[in-house]
Short mmCIF file of C-alpha atoms in Angstrom, two decimals:
data_model
loop_
_atom_site.label_atom_id
_atom_site.label_comp_id
_atom_site.label_asym_id
_atom_site.label_seq_id
_atom_site.Cartn_x
_atom_site.Cartn_y
_atom_site.Cartn_z
CA MET Q 1 -16.54 28.78 -12.45
CA LYS Q 2 -12.74 28.35 -13.31
CA VAL Q 3 -11.01 25.42 -11.54
CA ILE Q 4 -7.44 24.79 -11.86
CA VAL Q 5 -6.25 21.22 -10.72
CA VAL Q 6 -2.94 20.74 -9.65
CA GLY Q 7 -1.46 17.21 -10.08
CA GLY Q 8 -2.48 14.81 -12.89
CA GLY Q 9 -2.38 11.44 -11.03
CA ALA Q 10 -5.36 9.45 -9.79
CA ALA Q 11 -7.21 12.10 -7.58
CA GLY Q 12 -6.44 15.29 -9.45
CA MET Q 13 -7.55 13.16 -13.00
CA MET Q 14 -10.93 12.34 -10.98
CA ALA Q 15 -11.59 15.79 -9.24
CA ALA Q 16 -10.71 17.80 -13.17
CA LEU Q 17 -13.42 15.45 -14.49
CA TRP Q 18 -15.83 15.84 -12.10
CA ALA Q 19 -15.38 19.55 -12.26
CA ALA Q 20 -15.87 19.39 -15.96
CA LYS Q 21 -19.14 17.49 -15.43
CA GLU Q 22 -20.55 19.83 -13.22
CA GLY Q 23 -20.08 22.41 -16.28
CA ASP Q 24 -16.80 24.43 -14.93
CA GLU Q 25 -13.84 25.60 -16.96
CA VAL Q 26 -11.39 23.19 -16.04
CA THR Q 27 -7.37 23.26 -16.39
CA LEU Q 28 -5.57 20.30 -15.09
CA LEU Q 29 -1.70 21.17 -14.56
CA GLU Q 30 0.95 18.25 -14.45
CA GLN Q 31 4.70 18.85 -14.23
CA ASN Q 32 5.23 15.73 -15.96
CA GLU Q 33 5.26 14.84 -19.41
CA LYS Q 34 2.29 12.64 -19.05
CA LEU Q 35 -0.66 11.93 -17.04
CA GLY Q 36 -0.93 9.09 -14.03
CA LYS Q 37 2.81 8.43 -14.05
CA LYS Q 38 2.24 6.65 -10.82
CA LEU Q 39 -0.64 4.95 -11.43
CA PHE Q 40 0.97 3.67 -14.19
CA ILE Q 41 3.38 1.46 -11.84
CA THR Q 42 0.47 0.62 -9.42
CA GLY Q 43 -0.23 -3.22 -8.95
CA LYS Q 44 2.98 -4.19 -10.88
CA GLY Q 45 2.02 -2.36 -13.63
CA ARG Q 46 -1.66 -3.54 -13.49
CA CYS Q 47 -3.26 -1.01 -11.37
CA ASN Q 48 -5.49 -2.57 -8.98
CA VAL Q 49 -8.18 0.41 -8.90
CA THR Q 50 -10.39 -0.66 -6.03
CA ASN Q 51 -11.64 -3.18 -3.89
CA ALA Q 52 -14.83 -4.83 -4.70
CA CYS Q 53 -15.96 -5.35 -0.88
CA GLU Q 54 -18.87 -3.56 1.07
CA ILE Q 55 -18.14 0.15 1.98
CA GLU Q 56 -17.98 -0.77 5.69
CA GLU Q 57 -15.36 -3.41 4.76
CA LEU Q 58 -13.61 -0.56 2.60
CA LEU Q 59 -13.51 1.52 5.76
CA ASP Q 60 -11.99 -1.27 7.89
CA HIS Q 61 -9.03 -1.46 5.76
CA VAL Q 62 -8.30 2.26 6.10
CA ILE Q 63 -5.38 2.77 8.51
CA SER Q 64 -5.39 6.56 9.26
CA ASN Q 65 -8.37 8.99 9.96
CA LYS Q 66 -10.92 6.33 8.52
CA GLU Q 67 -14.06 8.32 10.18
CA PHE Q 68 -13.07 11.26 7.64
CA LEU Q 69 -13.79 9.28 4.63
CA TYR Q 70 -17.15 8.21 5.43
CA SER Q 71 -18.71 11.02 3.17
CA GLY Q 72 -16.32 10.14 0.07
CA PHE Q 73 -16.64 6.54 0.25
CA TYR Q 74 -20.39 6.70 0.37
CA GLY Q 75 -20.57 9.63 -1.78
CA PHE Q 76 -18.51 7.82 -4.41
CA SER Q 77 -18.28 4.17 -3.80
CA ASN Q 78 -16.36 1.38 -5.32
CA ASP Q 79 -19.19 0.41 -7.21
CA ALA Q 80 -19.16 4.23 -8.73
CA VAL Q 81 -15.75 3.64 -9.64
CA ILE Q 82 -16.28 0.44 -11.69
CA LYS Q 83 -19.13 2.09 -13.45
CA LEU Q 84 -17.46 5.17 -14.44
CA LEU Q 85 -14.04 3.33 -15.75
CA GLU Q 86 -16.41 0.67 -17.55
CA GLU Q 87 -18.32 3.71 -19.18
CA LEU Q 88 -14.80 5.28 -19.94
CA GLY Q 89 -14.38 2.14 -21.99
CA CYS Q 90 -12.02 0.35 -19.79
CA PRO Q 91 -13.58 -3.18 -18.75
CA LEU Q 92 -12.90 -4.26 -15.26
CA LYS Q 93 -12.32 -7.88 -13.51
CA ILE Q 94 -12.61 -9.10 -9.76
CA GLU Q 95 -9.74 -11.27 -8.44
CA ARG Q 96 -8.87 -12.80 -5.04
CA GLY Q 97 -9.29 -10.74 -2.33
CA ASN Q 98 -12.06 -8.63 -4.10
CA ARG Q 99 -9.27 -6.66 -5.79
CA VAL Q 100 -10.37 -4.86 -9.07
CA PHE Q 101 -8.20 -4.85 -12.05
CA PRO Q 102 -8.70 -3.87 -15.89
CA VAL Q 103 -9.29 -6.88 -17.84
CA SER Q 104 -6.51 -6.12 -20.30
CA ASP Q 105 -3.96 -6.12 -17.11
CA HIS Q 106 -2.60 -2.75 -18.20
CA SER Q 107 -2.57 0.35 -15.84
CA SER Q 108 -2.31 2.41 -19.34
CA HIS Q 109 -5.79 1.26 -20.00
CA VAL Q 110 -7.26 2.92 -16.82
CA ILE Q 111 -5.13 6.27 -17.65
CA ARG Q 112 -5.98 6.46 -20.91
CA ALA Q 113 -9.88 6.08 -20.11
CA LEU Q 114 -9.83 8.81 -17.87
CA GLU Q 115 -7.52 11.23 -19.94
CA GLN Q 116 -10.30 10.33 -22.51
CA GLY Q 117 -12.93 11.39 -20.13
CA LEU Q 118 -11.29 14.79 -19.38
CA ARG Q 119 -10.89 15.56 -23.21
CA GLN Q 120 -14.58 14.67 -23.89
CA ASN Q 121 -15.58 16.94 -21.11
CA GLY Q 122 -13.43 19.59 -22.12
CA VAL Q 123 -10.67 19.69 -19.67
CA GLU Q 124 -7.62 21.78 -20.56
CA ILE Q 125 -4.72 19.32 -20.00
CA ARG Q 126 -1.18 21.17 -19.44
CA LEU Q 127 1.90 18.72 -19.17
CA ASN Q 128 5.37 19.95 -17.97
CA THR Q 129 3.82 22.48 -16.16
CA LYS Q 130 5.27 23.20 -12.69
CA VAL Q 131 3.39 25.20 -10.14
CA LYS Q 132 5.62 27.56 -8.04
CA ASN Q 133 2.63 28.57 -5.45
CA ILE Q 134 -0.87 29.04 -4.72
CA LEU Q 135 -2.10 32.57 -5.09
CA LYS Q 136 -4.57 33.70 -2.22
CA LYS Q 137 -6.40 37.17 -2.09
CA ASP Q 138 -8.56 38.18 0.85
CA GLY Q 139 -8.56 34.73 2.90
CA CYS Q 140 -9.58 33.00 -0.67
CA ALA Q 141 -7.42 30.89 -3.21
CA SER Q 142 -7.39 33.06 -6.67
CA GLY Q 143 -5.05 30.87 -8.62
CA VAL Q 144 -1.61 29.73 -9.15
CA ARG Q 145 1.87 31.10 -10.12
CA LEU Q 146 3.77 28.87 -12.57
CA ALA Q 147 7.54 27.74 -11.96
CA GLY Q 148 8.19 30.04 -15.38
CA GLY Q 149 6.09 33.27 -13.64
CA ASP Q 150 2.63 33.18 -15.00
CA ALA Q 151 -0.21 33.58 -13.23
CA LEU Q 152 -3.16 31.63 -13.65
CA LYS Q 153 -6.51 32.91 -12.13
CA ALA Q 154 -9.23 30.60 -10.72
CA ASP Q 155 -12.27 30.85 -8.35
CA LYS Q 156 -11.32 27.37 -7.05
CA VAL Q 157 -7.78 25.76 -6.90
CA ILE Q 158 -7.66 21.72 -6.06
CA VAL Q 159 -4.23 20.56 -5.10
CA ALA Q 160 -3.38 16.87 -5.83
CA THR Q 161 -0.02 16.45 -5.82
CA GLY Q 162 0.27 12.96 -4.02
CA GLY Q 163 3.11 12.44 -1.35
CA MET Q 164 6.49 11.63 -1.11
CA SER Q 165 6.33 7.93 -2.27
CA TYR Q 166 8.27 7.00 -5.68
CA PRO Q 167 10.02 10.54 -5.78
CA SER Q 168 10.70 9.41 -9.60
CA THR Q 169 7.03 10.20 -10.52
CA GLY Q 170 7.27 13.62 -9.40
CA SER Q 171 5.98 13.19 -6.18
CA THR Q 172 8.20 15.70 -4.69
CA GLY Q 173 6.30 17.04 -1.62
CA ASP Q 174 5.52 20.52 -3.07
CA GLY Q 175 1.96 20.14 -2.16
CA TYR Q 176 2.96 19.87 1.55
CA ARG Q 177 4.53 23.38 0.92
CA PHE Q 178 1.57 24.67 -0.61
CA ALA Q 179 -0.41 23.28 2.36
CA ARG Q 180 1.94 24.97 4.97
CA GLU Q 181 2.12 28.24 2.97
CA ALA Q 182 -1.81 28.37 3.46
CA GLY Q 183 -1.45 27.88 7.36
CA HIS Q 184 -2.35 23.94 7.21
CA HIS Q 185 -0.53 21.59 9.84
CA VAL Q 186 1.18 18.64 7.95
CA THR Q 187 1.82 15.55 10.23
CA GLU Q 188 4.79 13.63 10.47
CA LEU Q 189 5.35 11.83 7.05
CA VAL Q 190 6.80 8.11 7.01
CA PRO Q 191 7.31 5.90 4.11
CA ALA Q 192 4.20 3.06 4.35
CA LEU Q 193 3.41 0.08 2.39
CA VAL Q 194 7.04 -0.57 2.00
CA PRO Q 195 9.27 -3.32 2.80
CA LEU Q 196 10.83 -4.11 6.41
CA GLN Q 197 14.28 -4.29 7.36
CA ALA Q 198 15.51 -7.19 9.68
CA ALA Q 199 18.36 -7.55 11.94
CA GLY Q 200 21.19 -10.44 11.44
CA ASP Q 201 22.05 -12.44 7.93
CA ILE Q 202 19.04 -14.90 8.18
CA CYS Q 203 17.10 -13.05 5.51
CA SER Q 204 19.76 -12.15 3.07
CA ARG Q 205 20.70 -15.99 3.07
CA LEU Q 206 17.24 -16.68 2.37
CA GLN Q 207 17.18 -13.89 -0.33
CA GLY Q 208 14.86 -14.47 -3.05
CA LEU Q 209 12.55 -16.96 -1.65
CA SER Q 210 9.04 -16.28 -1.63
CA LEU Q 211 6.56 -18.11 0.81
CA ARG Q 212 2.73 -18.44 0.24
CA ASN Q 213 -0.14 -18.84 2.67
CA VAL Q 214 2.18 -18.18 5.62
CA LYS Q 215 0.93 -16.74 8.71
CA VAL Q 216 2.90 -13.65 10.10
CA THR Q 217 2.25 -11.94 13.28
CA LEU Q 218 3.81 -8.80 14.47
CA THR Q 219 4.75 -7.95 18.12
CA ALA Q 220 5.71 -4.72 19.66
CA ASP Q 221 7.46 -5.41 23.07
CA GLY Q 222 6.23 -9.06 23.06
CA LYS Q 223 2.52 -7.70 22.35
CA LYS Q 224 0.67 -9.34 19.49
CA VAL Q 225 -0.37 -6.19 17.25
CA LEU Q 226 -1.11 -7.54 14.01
CA GLU Q 227 -1.86 -11.01 12.40
CA ASP Q 228 -2.23 -11.68 8.54
CA PHE Q 229 -2.20 -14.51 5.97
CA GLY Q 230 -0.73 -14.34 2.78
CA GLU Q 231 2.51 -14.05 0.73
CA MET Q 232 6.01 -12.85 1.46
CA MET Q 233 9.24 -12.63 0.25
CA PHE Q 234 12.64 -12.62 1.79
CA THR Q 235 15.26 -9.95 0.60
CA HIS Q 236 18.71 -9.12 1.30
CA PHE Q 237 17.72 -6.47 4.07
CA GLY Q 238 14.54 -8.14 5.22
CA VAL Q 239 11.28 -8.91 3.94
CA SER Q 240 8.74 -7.88 1.03
CA GLY Q 241 5.64 -9.13 -0.46
CA PRO Q 242 1.59 -7.88 0.33
CA VAL Q 243 1.63 -8.93 3.67
CA ILE Q 244 4.57 -7.24 4.73
CA LEU Q 245 3.51 -4.07 3.11
CA SER Q 246 0.39 -4.11 4.63
CA ALA Q 247 2.03 -4.72 8.14
CA SER Q 248 4.63 -1.65 7.57
CA SER Q 249 1.60 0.44 7.65
CA HIS Q 250 0.89 -0.42 11.56
CA LEU Q 251 4.69 0.34 12.57
CA LYS Q 252 4.29 3.98 13.17
CA ARG Q 253 2.43 3.80 16.13
CA TYR Q 254 5.05 1.26 17.70
CA ARG Q 255 8.22 3.18 17.04
CA GLY Q 256 10.59 3.02 20.08
CA LYS Q 257 9.17 -0.43 20.92
CA LYS Q 258 11.04 -3.82 20.20
CA LEU Q 259 9.51 -5.00 16.95
CA GLU Q 260 9.49 -8.76 16.16
CA LEU Q 261 7.97 -10.66 13.11
CA HIS Q 262 6.78 -14.52 13.68
CA ILE Q 263 6.65 -16.30 10.65
CA ASP Q 264 4.26 -19.59 10.49
CA TRP Q 265 5.38 -21.48 7.52
CA LYS Q 266 2.72 -24.29 8.16
CA PRO Q 267 -0.32 -22.31 9.66
CA ALA Q 268 -2.53 -24.80 8.00
CA LEU Q 269 -1.24 -27.54 9.98
CA SER Q 270 -1.66 -27.27 14.26
CA ASP Q 271 1.55 -28.51 16.14
CA GLU Q 272 0.39 -32.05 16.72
CA GLN Q 273 -0.67 -32.31 12.69
CA LEU Q 274 2.98 -30.80 11.83
CA ASP Q 275 4.38 -33.36 14.15
CA GLN Q 276 2.59 -36.32 12.45
CA ARG Q 277 3.60 -34.91 9.18
CA ILE Q 278 7.39 -34.69 10.01
CA LEU Q 279 7.39 -38.31 11.32
CA ARG Q 280 6.12 -39.39 8.25
CA ASP Q 281 8.71 -37.66 6.36
CA PHE Q 282 11.22 -39.29 8.81
CA GLN Q 283 9.85 -42.49 8.24
CA LYS Q 284 10.78 -42.58 4.61
CA ALA Q 285 14.27 -41.36 5.55
CA LEU Q 286 15.39 -43.36 8.37
CA ASN Q 287 18.82 -43.80 7.42
CA LYS Q 288 19.42 -40.53 6.00
CA GLU Q 289 21.13 -37.40 7.81
CA PHE Q 290 18.65 -35.02 9.03
CA LYS Q 291 19.83 -32.47 6.42
CA ASN Q 292 18.59 -34.41 3.67
CA SER Q 293 15.09 -35.19 5.04
CA LEU Q 294 13.34 -32.00 4.84
CA ASP Q 295 13.23 -31.50 1.25
CA GLN Q 296 9.36 -32.48 1.19
CA LEU Q 297 8.93 -30.23 4.03
CA LEU Q 298 10.74 -26.93 3.38
CA PRO Q 299 11.94 -25.07 0.15
CA LYS Q 300 15.71 -25.99 -0.77
CA LYS Q 301 16.87 -22.95 0.05
CA ALA Q 302 15.31 -22.76 3.70
CA ILE Q 303 16.82 -26.02 5.20
CA PRO Q 304 20.05 -25.02 6.10
CA VAL Q 305 18.77 -22.07 7.72
CA ILE Q 306 15.88 -23.84 9.50
CA ILE Q 307 18.13 -26.61 10.77
CA GLU Q 308 20.87 -24.12 12.45
CA LEU Q 309 17.88 -22.25 14.07
CA SER Q 310 16.60 -25.47 15.63
CA GLY Q 311 19.96 -26.88 16.72
CA ILE Q 312 20.00 -29.84 15.80
CA PRO Q 313 23.06 -30.90 14.16
CA GLY Q 314 22.53 -31.73 10.18
CA HIS Q 315 24.64 -34.42 9.94
CA LYS Q 316 22.76 -36.33 12.76
CA LYS Q 317 21.04 -39.80 11.42
CA VAL Q 318 17.23 -39.33 11.21
CA ASN Q 319 16.40 -42.45 13.14
CA GLU Q 320 18.13 -40.82 16.25
CA ILE Q 321 16.33 -37.87 16.58
CA THR Q 322 14.43 -37.24 19.89
CA LYS Q 323 11.18 -36.15 20.31
CA ASN Q 324 12.29 -32.87 22.32
CA GLU Q 325 14.51 -32.36 19.09
CA ARG Q 326 11.44 -32.78 16.84
CA GLY Q 327 9.62 -30.15 19.09
CA LYS Q 328 12.61 -27.45 18.12
CA LEU Q 329 12.38 -28.33 14.53
CA ARG Q 330 8.37 -27.59 14.95
CA SER Q 331 8.76 -24.46 16.89
CA THR Q 332 11.30 -23.17 14.28
CA MET Q 333 8.69 -23.48 11.63
CA LYS Q 334 5.53 -22.29 13.61
CA ASP Q 335 7.63 -19.20 15.09
CA PHE Q 336 10.36 -18.03 12.81
CA THR Q 337 10.98 -14.81 14.69
CA LEU Q 338 12.78 -12.20 13.09
CA GLU Q 339 14.03 -8.72 14.86
CA ILE Q 340 12.63 -5.96 12.76
CA THR Q 341 14.94 -2.81 12.93
CA GLY Q 342 12.67 -0.15 10.49
CA VAL Q 343 11.38 0.44 7.09
CA ARG Q 344 13.00 0.78 3.77
CA GLY Q 345 12.83 4.78 2.37
CA PHE Q 346 10.44 6.72 0.08
CA LYS Q 347 11.79 5.24 -3.09
CA GLU Q 348 10.43 1.65 -2.12
CA ALA Q 349 7.24 2.98 -0.58
CA ILE Q 350 4.16 2.86 -2.45
CA ILE Q 351 2.31 5.54 -0.28
CA THR Q 352 3.24 8.08 2.37
CA GLN Q 353 1.64 7.91 5.78
CA GLY Q 354 0.92 11.07 7.22
CA GLY Q 355 0.03 14.57 5.25
CA ILE Q 356 -2.22 17.57 5.83
CA ASP Q 357 -4.18 17.56 8.82
CA VAL Q 358 -7.65 16.25 8.24
CA LYS Q 359 -9.37 18.42 11.02
CA GLU Q 360 -8.56 21.34 8.90
CA ILE Q 361 -10.48 20.10 6.11
CA ASN Q 362 -13.87 19.72 5.42
CA PRO Q 363 -14.67 15.84 5.00
CA GLY Q 364 -17.90 16.55 2.64
CA THR Q 365 -15.96 18.88 0.14
CA MET Q 366 -12.37 18.68 0.90
CA GLU Q 367 -12.30 22.49 0.98
CA SER Q 368 -9.67 23.72 3.34
CA LYS Q 369 -10.70 25.23 6.86
CA LYS Q 370 -8.31 27.91 6.61
CA ILE Q 371 -8.74 29.26 2.84
CA LYS Q 372 -11.74 29.62 0.99
CA GLY Q 373 -11.63 27.94 -2.44
CA LEU Q 374 -8.77 25.63 -1.72
CA TYR Q 375 -9.23 22.12 -1.99
CA PHE Q 376 -6.82 18.92 -1.13
CA ALA Q 377 -7.26 15.47 -2.70
CA GLY Q 378 -5.94 12.33 -2.59
CA GLU Q 379 -2.31 11.07 -1.06
CA ILE Q 380 -1.57 14.69 0.23
CA LEU Q 381 -3.99 14.03 2.98
CA ASP Q 382 -3.30 12.08 6.15
CA LEU Q 383 -5.56 9.24 4.87
CA ASP Q 384 -3.88 5.87 3.94
CA ALA Q 385 -5.09 2.07 3.87
CA VAL Q 386 -3.70 -1.33 3.13
CA THR Q 387 -2.82 -2.89 0.03
CA GLY Q 388 -5.63 -4.34 -2.23
CA GLY Q 389 -6.75 -1.19 -3.95
CA PHE Q 390 -8.22 0.85 -0.97
CA ASN Q 391 -5.77 3.63 -1.52
CA LEU Q 392 -6.93 4.39 -4.92
CA GLN Q 393 -10.27 4.25 -3.51
CA ILE Q 394 -9.19 7.14 -1.37
CA ALA Q 395 -8.09 8.77 -4.41
CA TRP Q 396 -11.06 8.42 -6.44
CA SER Q 397 -13.42 9.26 -3.53
CA THR Q 398 -11.57 12.58 -2.79
CA GLY Q 399 -11.03 13.49 -5.74
CA TYR Q 400 -14.50 13.29 -6.60
CA LEU Q 401 -15.65 15.30 -3.75
CA ALA Q 402 -13.33 18.25 -4.61
CA GLY Q 403 -14.44 18.33 -7.91
CA LEU Q 404 -18.08 18.95 -7.34
CA ASP Q 405 -19.71 22.20 -7.17
CA HIS Q 406 -20.94 22.44 -3.69
#
């Protein structure tokens, strides 16, 4: 069988590899000058290839349409991904949060291993090759037409062109057009795993400050919708970092509501314990001004902002601070509130939320229910998850299923 795979990212490479392993004659078309361009920058260039948790836990980290992924995750699990990459010569390691990385910490080693696997299995790789549209005949996919005008015939076409995020890597949304031309519905596309924008100037004043081990709570119209622990960072426009990126994936369903992010700077301490801690620090600085008494408790950059929000005059002597004022300082630290006004754009988004409606795709094969012989895999589908290797697992699993001869 002749198979054409459009897109040489994670899902496309996996689809091409498995189609070739099935004995098919496979051509992989990539519009960039090299394979895996977006894969190269994932995980800050380290490539968090998957997550080593249990499969049910993998599914729990999926935001959109997790039921669709049962066949994929059980058919080609995280263990299968690890085994394959190691067999292809890319040793892996497991880090905090079950995140799986190449031992070398270089995403290029993951890409090289996959490329080697493709070549060993006889896949024809054509770089700098842009597809103009999918060819169809009698309700079946019959090949592709290239931008230069040439037609390539195939019995099966797999589209794995990615989403809209990081357009500089070639994610230009062509695949959505191919899908629409084939009669598919594409759901609303929004940036996800993306920094958040906040109102006011507090974040810009704290720009560059990173916080570890904080608790963040997202509320919509005052109702708690998400709680998470981990690292975050203040930027000139708002907030970023792992817990923020994951929180961003939940925003789509709360559009139009008043969104607030509540940060607990000291989640390990109860109110009472934090009060005791403040008292101990104050005891050592009784004759100092309040503004000079917090350097053991808070990062230097945060002190002027926390003082201002607490309403306690910075020049007030520590021994004059009342119990009530201590309470204000505590609540400022335990419930530091930012109004969220939106998310950054696709240029800063790790993934795209939304895509081809999965009701129109067979979950066991990734074949279109509208056009026989047309398959879709990876980020182009309306599937997404939080950070931690889960989105790449979606790409590997859907790519695997699309590549198989069913």
